[in-house]
C-alpha positions as a printed NumPy array, in Angstrom:
array([[ 19.024, -21.501, -31.69 ],
       [ 16.936, -18.72 , -33.227],
       [ 14.969, -18.495, -29.972],
       [ 18.154, -17.634, -28.067],
       [ 19.074, -15.009, -30.632],
       [ 15.772, -13.202, -30.038],
       [ 16.527, -13.114, -26.31 ],
       [ 20.222, -12.22 , -26.535],
       [ 19.955,  -9.383, -29.06 ],
       [ 17.66 ,  -7.193, -26.926],
       [ 19.846,  -7.824, -23.869],
       [ 22.968,  -6.843, -25.799],
       [ 21.175,  -3.736, -27.043],
       [ 20.294,  -2.788, -23.447],
       [ 24.   ,  -2.811, -22.535],
       [ 24.891,  -0.584, -25.478],
       [ 22.095,   1.932, -24.857],
       [ 22.434,   2.051, -21.055],
       [ 21.873,   5.223, -19.05 ],
       [ 24.555,   6.072, -16.489],
       [ 23.128,   5.57 , -12.992],
       [ 24.682,   5.426,  -9.511],
       [ 24.418,   3.254,  -6.387],
       [ 21.683,   3.768,  -3.812],
       [ 22.623,   4.225,  -0.161],
       [ 20.769,   1.029,   0.87 ],
       [ 23.662,  -1.232,  -0.194],
       [ 21.711,  -3.121,  -2.86 ],
       [ 23.594,  -4.033,  -6.023],
       [ 23.248,  -1.919,  -9.141],
       [ 21.275,  -3.41 , -12.014],
       [ 23.334,  -4.775, -14.899],
       [ 21.989,  -1.871, -16.946],
       [ 19.27 ,   0.761, -16.932],
       [ 17.898,   2.245, -20.131],
       [ 15.823,   5.383, -19.733],
       [ 14.349,   6.113, -23.149],
       [ 15.87 ,   9.218, -24.67 ],
       [ 18.629,   9.541, -22.064],
       [ 22.223,   8.352, -22.026],
       [ 23.586,  10.782, -19.458],
       [ 21.659,  12.235, -16.491],
       [ 19.927,  14.427, -15.711],
       [ 17.281,  12.718, -17.816],
       [ 14.442,  14.833, -19.148],
       [ 10.958,  13.512, -18.388],
       [  7.904,  15.326, -19.645],
       [  4.63 ,  16.152, -17.937],
       [  1.595,  14.18 , -19.141],
       [  3.869,  11.559, -20.726],
       [  5.146,   8.155, -19.675],
       [  8.837,   7.812, -18.896],
       [  9.992,   4.327, -19.889],
       [ 12.825,   2.622, -18.039],
       [ 14.133,  -0.86 , -18.76 ],
       [ 15.958,  -2.302, -15.768],
       [ 18.159,  -5.342, -16.458],
       [ 19.11 ,  -7.018, -13.186],
       [ 20.306, -10.275, -11.661],
       [ 18.385, -11.86 ,  -8.813],
       [ 20.354, -12.127,  -5.585],
       [ 17.858, -14.536,  -3.989],
       [ 16.208, -17.786,  -4.953],
       [ 12.533, -18.326,  -5.738],
       [ 11.365, -14.694,  -5.7  ],
       [  7.633, -14.845,  -6.243],
       [  6.922, -11.141,  -5.88 ],
       [  8.909,  -7.949,  -6.477],
       [  7.707,  -4.41 ,  -5.953],
       [  9.134,  -1.146,  -7.248],
       [  9.694,   1.523,  -4.613],
       [ 10.482,   5.099,  -5.627],
       [ 11.937,   7.818,  -3.416],
       [ 12.479,  11.37 ,  -4.642],
       [ 15.137,  13.606,  -3.117],
       [ 14.435,  17.312,  -3.411],
       [ 16.091,  20.158,  -1.493],
       [ 17.542,  17.748,   1.05 ],
       [ 14.237,  15.949,   1.703],
       [ 13.606,  12.31 ,   0.776],
       [  9.984,  11.625,  -0.045],
       [  8.546,   8.174,  -0.857],
       [  6.455,   8.233,  -4.017],
       [  3.639,   5.659,  -3.998],
       [  2.973,   3.866,  -7.279],
       [ -0.227,   2.236,  -8.512],
       [ -0.115,  -1.54 ,  -7.917],
       [ -0.141,  -2.261, -11.661],
       [  2.988,  -0.11 , -12.151],
       [  4.815,  -1.256,  -8.996],
       [  4.367,  -4.989,  -9.734],
       [  7.668,  -6.077, -11.28 ],
       [  6.548,  -9.642, -12.072],
       [  3.743,  -8.508, -14.378],
       [  6.099,  -6.17 , -16.259],
       [  9.008,  -8.531, -16.999],
       [ 10.14 ,  -8.673, -20.623],
       [ 11.305, -11.337, -23.08 ],
       [  9.094, -14.084, -21.673],
       [ 10.492, -13.944, -18.131],
       [  8.093, -14.829, -15.312],
       [  8.119, -15.064, -11.543],
       [  9.354, -16.908,  -9.595],
       [ 12.815, -15.565, -10.35 ],
       [ 15.742, -17.723,  -9.306],
       [ 19.124, -16.76 ,  -7.872],
       [ 21.543, -15.549, -10.579],
       [ 18.723, -15.35 , -13.14 ],
       [ 18.961, -12.141, -15.136],
       [ 15.756, -10.471, -16.266],
       [ 14.584,  -7.173, -17.74 ],
       [ 11.771,  -5.205, -16.134],
       [  9.981,  -2.406, -17.972],
       [  9.001,   0.383, -15.592],
       [  6.457,   2.755, -17.135],
       [  6.196,   5.871, -15.005],
       [  3.532,   8.462, -15.858],
       [  4.725,  12.004, -15.143],
       [  1.759,  13.872, -13.691],
       [  0.984,  17.396, -14.858],
       [  1.107,  18.609, -11.231],
       [  4.805,  17.707, -10.832],
       [  6.947,  20.828, -10.424],
       [  9.514,  21.534, -13.122],
       [ 12.636,  20.844, -11.068],
       [ 15.693,  18.62 , -10.903],
       [ 15.019,  15.553,  -8.731],
       [ 17.286,  12.726,  -7.595],
       [ 15.264,   9.511,  -7.744],
       [ 16.046,   6.178,  -6.027],
       [ 14.371,   3.174,  -7.627],
       [ 14.488,  -0.078,  -5.626],
       [ 13.08 ,  -3.477,  -6.51 ],
       [ 12.187,  -5.151,  -3.214],
       [ 11.006,  -8.669,  -2.388],
       [  8.203,  -9.788,  -0.039],
       [ 10.445,  -9.331,   3.001],
       [ 11.182,  -5.727,   1.9  ],
       [ 14.81 ,  -6.532,   1.068],
       [ 16.152,  -4.716,  -2.003],
       [ 17.243,  -6.984,  -4.853],
       [ 18.61 ,  -4.086,  -6.906],
       [ 18.59 ,  -0.315,  -6.639],
       [ 19.839,   2.703,  -8.553],
       [ 19.796,   6.487,  -8.322],
       [ 19.317,   8.811, -11.273],
       [ 18.789,  12.554, -11.6  ],
       [ 15.766,  13.555, -13.651],
       [ 14.526,  16.929, -14.826],
       [ 10.754,  17.341, -15.007],
       [  9.775,  19.513, -17.978],
       [  6.761,  20.642, -19.949],
       [  6.849,  19.707, -23.585],
       [  6.603,  22.906, -25.573],
       [  5.104,  22.801, -29.024],
       [  8.019,  22.9  , -31.465],
       [  6.002,  24.567, -34.156],
       [  3.218,  27.039, -33.693],
       [  0.876,  27.644, -36.586],
       [ -0.497,  31.113, -37.06 ],
       [ -2.528,  32.656, -39.84 ],
       [ -1.509,  36.191, -40.823],
       [ -3.216,  37.756, -43.809],
       [ -4.059,  34.325, -45.156],
       [ -0.455,  33.057, -44.909],
       [  0.649,  30.169, -42.729],
       [  3.627,  31.069, -40.547],
       [  5.743,  28.479, -38.757],
       [  7.264,  29.796, -35.551],
       [  9.593,  28.144, -33.064],
       [ 12.689,  25.926, -33.283]])
């Protein structure tokens, strides 16, 4: 009984803390919930040189899925650009949470943690991002769209010495 409690509590928490996302245009179902750390309402701020963490809670629409891959497409100024991910990041099965493993069976609900490193070279702009989880036959199992804002993290406090005194500047 206690084992089920440890599984159900995090899933319940994911519903409560969910980020509002929208449907993709590929017709795939929305996940049950998406939690982007630090964001309830898009656009979600993501910071350069940091990892954006997304927990995607979804239900399998197919039976015996042995492999799932994350595909990311960014939409900027009317252009849709695929964004390739490292294999370790794109592999859904190796990033499932709460003891879930592949194969995933039809109607099984699982949570995938997607850790996306925001490169320093990314421009500081608003981007609409489609995130699809696709099977071996390239069919989407779930998909969502979310607006993100790429930002630089500014130091909140700057320390300066003036005449031997420490001054705190900033917010």
